[in-house]
PDB file of C-alpha atoms in Angstrom:
ATOM      1  CA  MET A  21      25.229  43.010 100.217  1.00  0.00           C
ATOM      2  CA  SER A  22      24.904  41.824  96.357  1.00  0.00           C
ATOM      3  CA  ASP A  23      22.781  39.200  94.946  1.00  0.00           C
ATOM      4  CA  GLN A  24      25.322  36.746  94.903  1.00  0.00           C
ATOM      5  CA  PRO A  25      25.410  34.718  97.969  1.00  0.00           C
ATOM      6  CA  ARG A  26      28.555  34.627 100.095  1.00  0.00           C
ATOM      7  CA  LEU A  27      29.926  31.783 102.101  1.00  0.00           C
ATOM      8  CA  LEU A  28      32.626  31.507 104.220  1.00  0.00           C
ATOM      9  CA  CYS A  29      34.744  28.024 104.228  1.00  0.00           C
ATOM     10  CA  ILE A  30      36.616  26.955 107.365  1.00  0.00           C
ATOM     11  CA  ASP A  31      39.055  23.697 106.251  1.00  0.00           C
ATOM     12  CA  ASP A  32      42.644  22.816 106.761  1.00  0.00           C
ATOM     13  CA  GLU A  33      42.080  19.956 103.867  1.00  0.00           C
ATOM     14  CA  VAL A  34      43.286  21.477 100.755  1.00  0.00           C
ATOM     15  CA  ILE A  35      41.479  19.354  98.060  1.00  0.00           C
ATOM     16  CA  GLY A  36      38.419  19.272  99.919  1.00  0.00           C
ATOM     17  CA  LEU A  37      38.430  22.782 100.533  1.00  0.00           C
ATOM     18  CA  LYS A  38      39.449  23.300  96.565  1.00  0.00           C
ATOM     19  CA  VAL A  39      36.920  21.196  95.240  1.00  0.00           C
ATOM     20  CA  ARG A  40      33.870  22.696  97.740  1.00  0.00           C
ATOM     21  CA  ARG A  41      34.843  26.092  96.760  1.00  0.00           C
ATOM     22  CA  ALA A  42      34.517  24.918  92.598  1.00  0.00           C
ATOM     23  CA  VAL A  43      31.246  23.519  93.262  1.00  0.00           C
ATOM     24  CA  LEU A  44      29.975  26.219  95.482  1.00  0.00           C
ATOM     25  CA  GLU A  45      31.381  28.620  92.766  1.00  0.00           C
ATOM     26  CA  ARG A  46      29.936  26.934  90.011  1.00  0.00           C
ATOM     27  CA  ALA A  47      26.685  27.272  91.733  1.00  0.00           C
ATOM     28  CA  GLY A  48      26.791  30.940  92.037  1.00  0.00           C
ATOM     29  CA  TYR A  49      28.347  31.831  95.174  1.00  0.00           C
ATOM     30  CA  GLU A  50      31.573  33.834  96.276  1.00  0.00           C
ATOM     31  CA  VAL A  51      33.143  32.056  98.289  1.00  0.00           C
ATOM     32  CA  VAL A  52      36.103  33.008 100.795  1.00  0.00           C
ATOM     33  CA  THR A  53      37.915  29.961 102.819  1.00  0.00           C
ATOM     34  CA  ALA A  54      40.112  29.569 105.571  1.00  0.00           C
ATOM     35  CA  PRO A  55      42.904  27.106 106.502  1.00  0.00           C
ATOM     36  CA  ASP A  56      41.722  27.112 110.070  1.00  0.00           C
ATOM     37  CA  GLY A  57      39.347  28.243 113.007  1.00  0.00           C
ATOM     38  CA  ARG A  58      41.417  31.263 114.063  1.00  0.00           C
ATOM     39  CA  THR A  59      42.092  32.787 110.229  1.00  0.00           C
ATOM     40  CA  GLY A  60      38.134  31.764 109.943  1.00  0.00           C
ATOM     41  CA  ILE A  61      36.991  34.150 112.708  1.00  0.00           C
ATOM     42  CA  GLU A  62      39.230  36.839 112.112  1.00  0.00           C
ATOM     43  CA  LEU A  63      37.684  36.707 108.139  1.00  0.00           C
ATOM     44  CA  PHE A  64      34.328  36.752 109.453  1.00  0.00           C
ATOM     45  CA  THR A  65      35.093  39.216 112.322  1.00  0.00           C
ATOM     46  CA  GLU A  66      35.991  41.470 108.969  1.00  0.00           C
ATOM     47  CA  GLN A  67      33.414  40.772 106.156  1.00  0.00           C
ATOM     48  CA  LEU A  68      29.978  39.799 105.909  1.00  0.00           C
ATOM     49  CA  PHE A  69      28.382  36.469 104.463  1.00  0.00           C
ATOM     50  CA  ASP A  70      25.252  34.555 103.899  1.00  0.00           C
ATOM     51  CA  GLY A  71      26.656  31.516 105.618  1.00  0.00           C
ATOM     52  CA  VAL A  72      29.559  29.877 107.031  1.00  0.00           C
ATOM     53  CA  VAL A  73      30.819  26.065 106.066  1.00  0.00           C
ATOM     54  CA  VAL A  74      33.024  24.222 109.169  1.00  0.00           C
ATOM     55  CA  ASP A  75      34.783  21.483 109.245  1.00  0.00           C
ATOM     56  CA  PHE A  76      34.505  19.797 112.547  1.00  0.00           C
ATOM     57  CA  LEU A  77      38.342  18.814 112.784  1.00  0.00           C
ATOM     58  CA  LEU A  78      40.445  21.467 112.289  1.00  0.00           C
ATOM     59  CA  PRO A  79      44.507  21.810 113.544  1.00  0.00           C
ATOM     60  CA  ASP A  80      43.331  24.739 116.301  1.00  0.00           C
ATOM     61  CA  ALA A  81      39.952  23.967 117.386  1.00  0.00           C
ATOM     62  CA  ASP A  82      36.998  21.733 116.680  1.00  0.00           C
ATOM     63  CA  GLY A  83      34.110  22.992 114.925  1.00  0.00           C
ATOM     64  CA  GLY A  84      32.032  23.257 117.391  1.00  0.00           C
ATOM     65  CA  GLN A  85      34.497  25.679 119.339  1.00  0.00           C
ATOM     66  CA  VAL A  86      34.595  27.940 116.057  1.00  0.00           C
ATOM     67  CA  ALA A  87      30.201  28.088 115.509  1.00  0.00           C
ATOM     68  CA  LEU A  88      30.294  28.956 119.293  1.00  0.00           C
ATOM     69  CA  GLN A  89      32.763  32.057 118.725  1.00  0.00           C
ATOM     70  CA  LEU A  90      30.862  32.672 115.666  1.00  0.00           C
ATOM     71  CA  ARG A  91      27.729  33.131 117.127  1.00  0.00           C
ATOM     72  CA  GLN A  92      28.726  35.170 119.714  1.00  0.00           C
ATOM     73  CA  ILE A  93      29.885  38.163 116.583  1.00  0.00           C
ATOM     74  CA  ARG A  94      26.936  37.565 114.284  1.00  0.00           C
ATOM     75  CA  PRO A  95      24.361  34.979 115.833  1.00  0.00           C
ATOM     76  CA  GLU A  96      21.887  35.445 112.701  1.00  0.00           C
ATOM     77  CA  VAL A  97      24.188  33.841 110.114  1.00  0.00           C
ATOM     78  CA  PRO A  98      24.015  30.217 110.082  1.00  0.00           C
ATOM     79  CA  VAL A  99      26.706  27.555 110.835  1.00  0.00           C
ATOM     80  CA  MET A 100      26.890  24.303 108.491  1.00  0.00           C
ATOM     81  CA  LEU A 101      28.896  22.036 110.179  1.00  0.00           C
ATOM     82  CA  LEU A 102      30.737  19.179 108.251  1.00  0.00           C
ATOM     83  CA  SER A 103      31.594  15.889 109.832  1.00  0.00           C
ATOM     84  CA  ALA A 104      33.097  12.750 108.713  1.00  0.00           C
ATOM     85  CA  TYR A 105      31.525  11.350 112.519  1.00  0.00           C
ATOM     86  CA  PRO A 106      28.216  10.245 112.108  1.00  0.00           C
ATOM     87  CA  ASN A 107      27.112  11.048 116.176  1.00  0.00           C
ATOM     88  CA  LEU A 108      28.614  14.362 117.452  1.00  0.00           C
ATOM     89  CA  PRO A 109      27.626  15.484 120.693  1.00  0.00           C
ATOM     90  CA  ASP A 110      24.210  17.223 120.759  1.00  0.00           C
ATOM     91  CA  GLU A 111      26.356  20.490 122.679  1.00  0.00           C
ATOM     92  CA  VAL A 112      28.080  20.445 119.007  1.00  0.00           C
ATOM     93  CA  LEU A 113      25.201  20.084 117.065  1.00  0.00           C
ATOM     94  CA  ASP A 114      23.332  23.023 119.087  1.00  0.00           C
ATOM     95  CA  ARG A 115      26.017  25.194 117.939  1.00  0.00           C
ATOM     96  CA  VAL A 116      25.082  24.768 113.932  1.00  0.00           C
ATOM     97  CA  ASN A 117      22.157  25.062 112.023  1.00  0.00           C
ATOM     98  CA  CYS A 118      22.973  21.738 110.284  1.00  0.00           C
ATOM     99  CA  SER A 119      25.395  19.184 110.228  1.00  0.00           C
ATOM    100  CA  VAL A 120      26.608  17.062 106.840  1.00  0.00           C
ATOM    101  CA  MET A 121      28.861  14.332 106.320  1.00  0.00           C
ATOM    102  CA  LYS A 122      31.735  14.735 104.841  1.00  0.00           C
ATOM    103  CA  GLY A 123      31.605  12.404 101.009  1.00  0.00           C
ATOM    104  CA  MET A 124      28.040  13.321 100.269  1.00  0.00           C
ATOM    105  CA  GLY A 125      26.817  14.040  97.135  1.00  0.00           C
ATOM    106  CA  THR A 126      27.360  17.470  95.125  1.00  0.00           C
ATOM    107  CA  GLU A 127      23.914  17.642  94.663  1.00  0.00           C
ATOM    108  CA  GLU A 128      22.541  17.097  98.361  1.00  0.00           C
ATOM    109  CA  PHE A 129      25.364  19.148  99.577  1.00  0.00           C
ATOM    110  CA  LEU A 130      24.428  22.063  97.620  1.00  0.00           C
ATOM    111  CA  ARG A 131      20.637  21.447  98.225  1.00  0.00           C
ATOM    112  CA  SER A 132      22.114  21.754 102.037  1.00  0.00           C
ATOM    113  CA  VAL A 133      23.736  24.984 101.954  1.00  0.00           C
ATOM    114  CA  ASP A 134      20.869  26.370  99.451  1.00  0.00           C
ATOM    115  CA  ALA A 135      18.287  25.853 102.144  1.00  0.00           C
ATOM    116  CA  MET A 136      20.857  27.720 104.434  1.00  0.00           C
ATOM    117  CA  VAL A 137      21.070  30.749 102.641  1.00  0.00           C
ATOM    118  CA  LYS A 138      17.726  30.831 101.467  1.00  0.00           C
ATOM    119  CA  ARG A 139      16.358  30.566 104.788  1.00  0.00           C
ATOM    120  CA  HIS A 140      18.968  33.418 105.888  1.00  0.00           C
ATOM    121  CA  ARG A 141      18.469  36.040 103.178  1.00  0.00           C
ATOM    122  CA  SER A 142      14.833  35.450 103.694  1.00  0.00           C
ATOM    123  CA  SER A 143      14.688  36.455 107.536  1.00  0.00           C
ATOM    124  CA  ASN A 144      16.864  39.326 106.630  1.00  0.00           C
ATOM    125  CA  HIS A 145      15.050  40.525 104.186  1.00  0.00           C
ATOM    126  CA  ALA A 146      12.096  40.077 106.485  1.00  0.00           C
ATOM    127  CA  SER A 147      13.340  41.888 109.207  1.00  0.00           C
ATOM    128  CA  ARG A 148      14.458  45.100 107.424  1.00  0.00           C
TER     129      ARG A 148
END
């Protein structure tokens, strides 16, 4: 894997996805996007990522279901759940590394992503 961290962003909201992609690319991430859970899972199966950012509400599944499937494929890759809902069920939150509110500030979002990727990369480096 290159030095540039790779993220998979799964969201059906086109504008929000474009904004997140632009923010993350400016911060040095390579970003691959998917408009729904099925496409995201296919991409995750075919490619390597340092982390996944997935929306809670998708047209074909909820983000918790997608996270569960991603964990079955590659449990070491961290998953961040985006949601407009402040009180998600524990069974959903247990499937992800962290949950962030949609609409949070750009800097706070980037800090959360950076921390998630840094933990993943350091644990991968330590296990080699």
